[in-house]
Tab-separated table of C-alpha atoms in Angstrom:
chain	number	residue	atom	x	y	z
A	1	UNK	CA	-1.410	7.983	-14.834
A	2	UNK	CA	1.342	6.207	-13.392
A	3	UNK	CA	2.337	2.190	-14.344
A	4	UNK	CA	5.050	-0.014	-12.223
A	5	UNK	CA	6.162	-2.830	-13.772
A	6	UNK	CA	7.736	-5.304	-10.956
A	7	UNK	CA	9.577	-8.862	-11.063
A	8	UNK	CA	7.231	-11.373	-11.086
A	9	UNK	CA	7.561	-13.623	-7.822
A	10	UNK	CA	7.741	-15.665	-5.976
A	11	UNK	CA	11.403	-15.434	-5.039
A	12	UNK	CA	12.899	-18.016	-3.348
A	13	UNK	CA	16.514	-17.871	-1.785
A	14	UNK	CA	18.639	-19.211	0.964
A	15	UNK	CA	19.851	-17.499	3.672
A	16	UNK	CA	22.862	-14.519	3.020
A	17	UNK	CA	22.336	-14.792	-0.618
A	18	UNK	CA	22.177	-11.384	-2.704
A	19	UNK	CA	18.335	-10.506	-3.402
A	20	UNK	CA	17.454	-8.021	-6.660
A	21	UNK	CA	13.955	-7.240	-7.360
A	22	UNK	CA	13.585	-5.016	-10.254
A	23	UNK	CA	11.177	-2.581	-10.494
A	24	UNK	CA	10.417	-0.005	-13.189
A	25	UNK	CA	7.790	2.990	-14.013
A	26	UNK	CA	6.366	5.212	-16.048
A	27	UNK	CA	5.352	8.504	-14.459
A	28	UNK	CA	4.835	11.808	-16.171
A	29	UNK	CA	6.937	14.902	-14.353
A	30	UNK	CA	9.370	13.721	-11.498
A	31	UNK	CA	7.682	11.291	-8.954
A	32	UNK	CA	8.771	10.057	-5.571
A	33	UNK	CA	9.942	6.106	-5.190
A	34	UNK	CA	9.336	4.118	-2.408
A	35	UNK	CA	9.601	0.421	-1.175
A	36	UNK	CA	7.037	-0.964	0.876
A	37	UNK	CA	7.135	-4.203	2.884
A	38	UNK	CA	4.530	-6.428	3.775
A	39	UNK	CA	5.023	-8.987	6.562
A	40	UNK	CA	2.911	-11.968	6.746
A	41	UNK	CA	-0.697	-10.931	8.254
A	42	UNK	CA	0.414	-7.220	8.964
A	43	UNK	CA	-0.013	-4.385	6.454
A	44	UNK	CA	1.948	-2.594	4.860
A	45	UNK	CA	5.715	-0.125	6.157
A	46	UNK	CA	7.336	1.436	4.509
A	47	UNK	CA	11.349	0.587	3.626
A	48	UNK	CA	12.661	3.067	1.727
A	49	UNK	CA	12.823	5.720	-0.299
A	50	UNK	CA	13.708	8.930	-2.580
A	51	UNK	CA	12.523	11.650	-3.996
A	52	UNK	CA	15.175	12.894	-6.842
A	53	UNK	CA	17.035	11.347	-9.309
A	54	UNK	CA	20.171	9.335	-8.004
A	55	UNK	CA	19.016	9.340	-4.758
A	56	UNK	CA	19.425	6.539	-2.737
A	57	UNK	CA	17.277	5.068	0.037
A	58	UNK	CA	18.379	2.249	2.215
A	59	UNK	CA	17.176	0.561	5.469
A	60	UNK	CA	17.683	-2.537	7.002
A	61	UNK	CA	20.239	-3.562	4.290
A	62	UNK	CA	17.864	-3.003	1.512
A	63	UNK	CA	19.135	-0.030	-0.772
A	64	UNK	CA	17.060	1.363	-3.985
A	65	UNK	CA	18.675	3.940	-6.190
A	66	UNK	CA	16.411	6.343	-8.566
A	67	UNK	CA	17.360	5.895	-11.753
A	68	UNK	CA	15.730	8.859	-13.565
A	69	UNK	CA	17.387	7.385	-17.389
A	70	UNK	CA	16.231	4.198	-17.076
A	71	UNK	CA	12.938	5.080	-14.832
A	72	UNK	CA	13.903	2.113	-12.163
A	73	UNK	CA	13.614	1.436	-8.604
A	74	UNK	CA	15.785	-1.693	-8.398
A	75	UNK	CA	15.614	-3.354	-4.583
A	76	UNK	CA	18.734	-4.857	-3.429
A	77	UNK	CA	20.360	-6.570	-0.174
A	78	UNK	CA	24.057	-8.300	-0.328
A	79	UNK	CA	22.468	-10.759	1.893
A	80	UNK	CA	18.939	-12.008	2.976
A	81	UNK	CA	17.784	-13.226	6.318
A	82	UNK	CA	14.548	-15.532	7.288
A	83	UNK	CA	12.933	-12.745	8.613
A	84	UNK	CA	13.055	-10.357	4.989
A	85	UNK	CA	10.630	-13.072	3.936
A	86	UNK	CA	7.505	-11.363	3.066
A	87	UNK	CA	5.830	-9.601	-0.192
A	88	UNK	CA	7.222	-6.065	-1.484
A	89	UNK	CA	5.931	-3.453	-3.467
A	90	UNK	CA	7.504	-1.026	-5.374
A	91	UNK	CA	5.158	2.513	-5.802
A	92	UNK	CA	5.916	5.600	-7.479
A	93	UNK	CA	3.690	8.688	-6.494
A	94	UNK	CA	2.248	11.294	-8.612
A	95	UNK	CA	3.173	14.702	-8.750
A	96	UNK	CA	2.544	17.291	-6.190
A	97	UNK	CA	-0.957	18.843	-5.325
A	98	UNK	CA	-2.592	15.682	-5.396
A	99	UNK	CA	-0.584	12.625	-4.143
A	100	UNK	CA	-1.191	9.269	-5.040
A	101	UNK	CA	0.647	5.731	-4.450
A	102	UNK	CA	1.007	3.552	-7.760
A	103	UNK	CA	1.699	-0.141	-6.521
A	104	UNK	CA	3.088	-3.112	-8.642
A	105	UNK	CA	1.916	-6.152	-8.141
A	106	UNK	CA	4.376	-7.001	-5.577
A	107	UNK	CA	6.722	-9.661	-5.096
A	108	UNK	CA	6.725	-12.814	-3.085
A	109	UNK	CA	10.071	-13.305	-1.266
A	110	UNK	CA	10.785	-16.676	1.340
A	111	UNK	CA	14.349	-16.831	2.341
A	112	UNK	CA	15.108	-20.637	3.704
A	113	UNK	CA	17.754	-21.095	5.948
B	1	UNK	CA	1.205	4.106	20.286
B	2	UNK	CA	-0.712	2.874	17.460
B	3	UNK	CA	-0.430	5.320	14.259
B	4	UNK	CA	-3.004	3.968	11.711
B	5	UNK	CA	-5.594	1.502	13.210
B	6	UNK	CA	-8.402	-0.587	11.926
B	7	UNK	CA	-11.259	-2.147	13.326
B	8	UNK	CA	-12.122	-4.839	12.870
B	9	UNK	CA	-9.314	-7.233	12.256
B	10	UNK	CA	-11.389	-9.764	10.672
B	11	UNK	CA	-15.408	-9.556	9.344
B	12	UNK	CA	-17.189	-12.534	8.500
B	13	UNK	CA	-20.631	-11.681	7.268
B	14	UNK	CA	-23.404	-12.987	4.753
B	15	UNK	CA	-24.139	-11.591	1.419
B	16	UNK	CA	-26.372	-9.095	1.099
B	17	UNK	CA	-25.611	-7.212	4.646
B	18	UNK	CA	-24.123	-4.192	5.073
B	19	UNK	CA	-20.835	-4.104	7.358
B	20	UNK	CA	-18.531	-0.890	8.332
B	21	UNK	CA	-14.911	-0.716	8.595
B	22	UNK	CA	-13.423	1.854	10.771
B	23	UNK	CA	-10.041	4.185	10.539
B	24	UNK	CA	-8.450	6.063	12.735
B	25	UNK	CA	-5.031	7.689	12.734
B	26	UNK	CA	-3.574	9.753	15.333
B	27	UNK	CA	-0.657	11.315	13.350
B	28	UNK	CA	-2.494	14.861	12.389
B	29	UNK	CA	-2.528	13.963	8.967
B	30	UNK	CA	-4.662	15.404	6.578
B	31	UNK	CA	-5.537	12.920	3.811
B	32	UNK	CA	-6.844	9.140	4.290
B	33	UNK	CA	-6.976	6.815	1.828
B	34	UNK	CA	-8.951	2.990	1.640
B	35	UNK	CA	-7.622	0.344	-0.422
B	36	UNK	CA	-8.233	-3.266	-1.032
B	37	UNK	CA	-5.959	-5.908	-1.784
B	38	UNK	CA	-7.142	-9.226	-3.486
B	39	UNK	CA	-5.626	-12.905	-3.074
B	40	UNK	CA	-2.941	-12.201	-5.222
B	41	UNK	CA	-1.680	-9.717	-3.024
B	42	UNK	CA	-2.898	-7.038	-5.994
B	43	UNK	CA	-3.734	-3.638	-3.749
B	44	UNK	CA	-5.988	-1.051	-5.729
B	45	UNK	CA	-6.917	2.108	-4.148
B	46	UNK	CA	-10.610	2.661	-3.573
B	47	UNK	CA	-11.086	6.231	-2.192
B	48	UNK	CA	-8.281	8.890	-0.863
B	49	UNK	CA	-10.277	11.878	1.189
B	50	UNK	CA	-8.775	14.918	2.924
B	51	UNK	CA	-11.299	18.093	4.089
B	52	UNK	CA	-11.640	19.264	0.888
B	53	UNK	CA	-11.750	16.437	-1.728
B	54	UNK	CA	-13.187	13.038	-2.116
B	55	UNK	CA	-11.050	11.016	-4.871
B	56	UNK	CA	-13.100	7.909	-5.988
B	57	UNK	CA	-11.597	5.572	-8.238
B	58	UNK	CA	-13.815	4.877	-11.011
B	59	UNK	CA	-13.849	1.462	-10.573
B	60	UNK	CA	-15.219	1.143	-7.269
B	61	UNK	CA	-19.324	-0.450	-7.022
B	62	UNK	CA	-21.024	2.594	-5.286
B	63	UNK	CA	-22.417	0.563	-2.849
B	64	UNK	CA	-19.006	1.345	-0.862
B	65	UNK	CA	-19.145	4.587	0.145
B	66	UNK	CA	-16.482	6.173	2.891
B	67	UNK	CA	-17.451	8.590	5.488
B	68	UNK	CA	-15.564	10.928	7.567
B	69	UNK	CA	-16.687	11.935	10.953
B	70	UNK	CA	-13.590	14.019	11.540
B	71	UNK	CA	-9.973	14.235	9.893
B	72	UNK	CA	-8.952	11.445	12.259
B	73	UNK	CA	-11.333	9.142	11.109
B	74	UNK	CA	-12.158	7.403	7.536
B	75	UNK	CA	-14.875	4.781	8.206
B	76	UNK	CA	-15.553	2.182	5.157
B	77	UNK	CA	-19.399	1.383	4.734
B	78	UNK	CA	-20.258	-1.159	2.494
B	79	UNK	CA	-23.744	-2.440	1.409
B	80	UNK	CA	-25.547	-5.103	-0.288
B	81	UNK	CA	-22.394	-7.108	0.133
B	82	UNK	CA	-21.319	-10.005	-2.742
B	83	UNK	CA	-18.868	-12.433	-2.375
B	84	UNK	CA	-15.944	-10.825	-4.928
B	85	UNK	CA	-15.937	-8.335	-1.945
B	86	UNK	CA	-13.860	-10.546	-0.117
B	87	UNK	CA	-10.141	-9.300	0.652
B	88	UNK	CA	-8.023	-7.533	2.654
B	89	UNK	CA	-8.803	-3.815	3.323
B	90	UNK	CA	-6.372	-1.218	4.337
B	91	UNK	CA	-6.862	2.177	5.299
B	92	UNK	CA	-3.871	4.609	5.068
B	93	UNK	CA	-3.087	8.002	5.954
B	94	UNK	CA	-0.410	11.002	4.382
B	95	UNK	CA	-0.031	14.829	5.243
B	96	UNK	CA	-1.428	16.479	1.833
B	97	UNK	CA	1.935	17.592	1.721
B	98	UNK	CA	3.971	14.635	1.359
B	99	UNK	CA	3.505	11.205	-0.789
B	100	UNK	CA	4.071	9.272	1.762
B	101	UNK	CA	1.914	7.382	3.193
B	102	UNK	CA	0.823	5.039	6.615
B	103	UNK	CA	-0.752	1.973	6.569
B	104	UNK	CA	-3.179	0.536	9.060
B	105	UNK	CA	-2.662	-3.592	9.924
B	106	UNK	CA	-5.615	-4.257	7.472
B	107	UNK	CA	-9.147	-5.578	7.995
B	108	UNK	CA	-9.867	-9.209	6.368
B	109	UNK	CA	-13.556	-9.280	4.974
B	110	UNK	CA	-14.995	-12.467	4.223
B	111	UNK	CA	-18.218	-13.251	2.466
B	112	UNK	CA	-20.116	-15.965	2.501
């Protein structure tokens, strides 16, 4: 089955810095990548994605490019507000026919002002 | 519009009840999934369903069992409760079709 492997949290930076959280995965065949976001108290939406190698998603700011050579998912926005505070999760799927959602262990941002 | 809901929001209960957790999603969707997410944020999927299949992950006590009126719906039933029961509980839904999937806001179970 699928693994994700994501940066340990929590992160903590200050407003408009440059946020990286690195996420890689093992998958057999070619899965789909995807970012979700968790708010405080809500569930889970979703924030990006793609579904072929060098894709890349974006929203909001946040981009994510698939790296098929070096199966990773990084996360990245040039700069962070008080309201991207909350935990993310990077998830590969499986293949087709049978879909299922790998998550890491998601990380922890808090952007201070 | 609400896609993916969940009722309740919160469940305080005793151990050793049995409680239910209902799903609904109103995007025509075809597969639902449960999952539970502990303290540390750590979300494991419990069950995904769609009219033909019932995928249970191994790991899951059979005392939760899900149970699907209708491809709308994905109700959570849980019995003989225990306190390590006590998390967060989302349900989710997907077209078979696509990996992507929608989350409800989550159901908070506590156990006392």
């Amino acid at each position: 089955g699928n693994s994700v492997t994501q940066m340990e949290g929590p992160v903590t930076l200050s407003e408009e810095a440059f946020l990286t959280i690195n996420c890689t995965y093992t998958a057999t065949g070619y899965p789909s990548l995807f970012w979700y976001v968790q708010y405080p108290g809500e569930g889970l939406q979703l924030l990006l994605k793609a579904t072929k190698a060098d894709d890349k998603g974006s929203n909001k700011g946040f981009e994510a490019t698939y790296r098929k050579e070096t199966t990773s998912f990084h996360l990245e926005k040039g700069s962070v507000q008080v309201s991207d505070s909350a935990v993310y999760f990077c998830a590969p799927s499986s293949g087709a026919g049978s879909y299922q959602l790998t998550f890491g262990k998601g990380t922890k941002l808090s952007v201070i002002p | 519009d609400t896609a993916v809901s969940q009722t309740p929001k919160y469940l305080v209960t005793q151990m050793g009840n049995d409680k239910s957790i209902k799903c609904e999603q109103n995007l025509g969707h075809d597969t639902m999934y449960w999952y539970k997410q502990d303290s540390k944020k750590f979300l494991k999927i419990m069950f995904s369903y769609n009219n033909k299949e019932l995928i249970i992950n191994e790991t899951v006590p059979n005392r939760f069992s899900p149970k699907s009126p209708d491809k709308a719906h994905l109700n959570l039933h849980i019995n003989s409760l225990e306190l390590g029961d006590s998390a967060v509980y989302f349900c989710a839904s997907s077209q078979m079709t696509s990996p992507e999937q929608f989350f409800g806001p989550g159901t908070r179970l506590t156990v006392l």
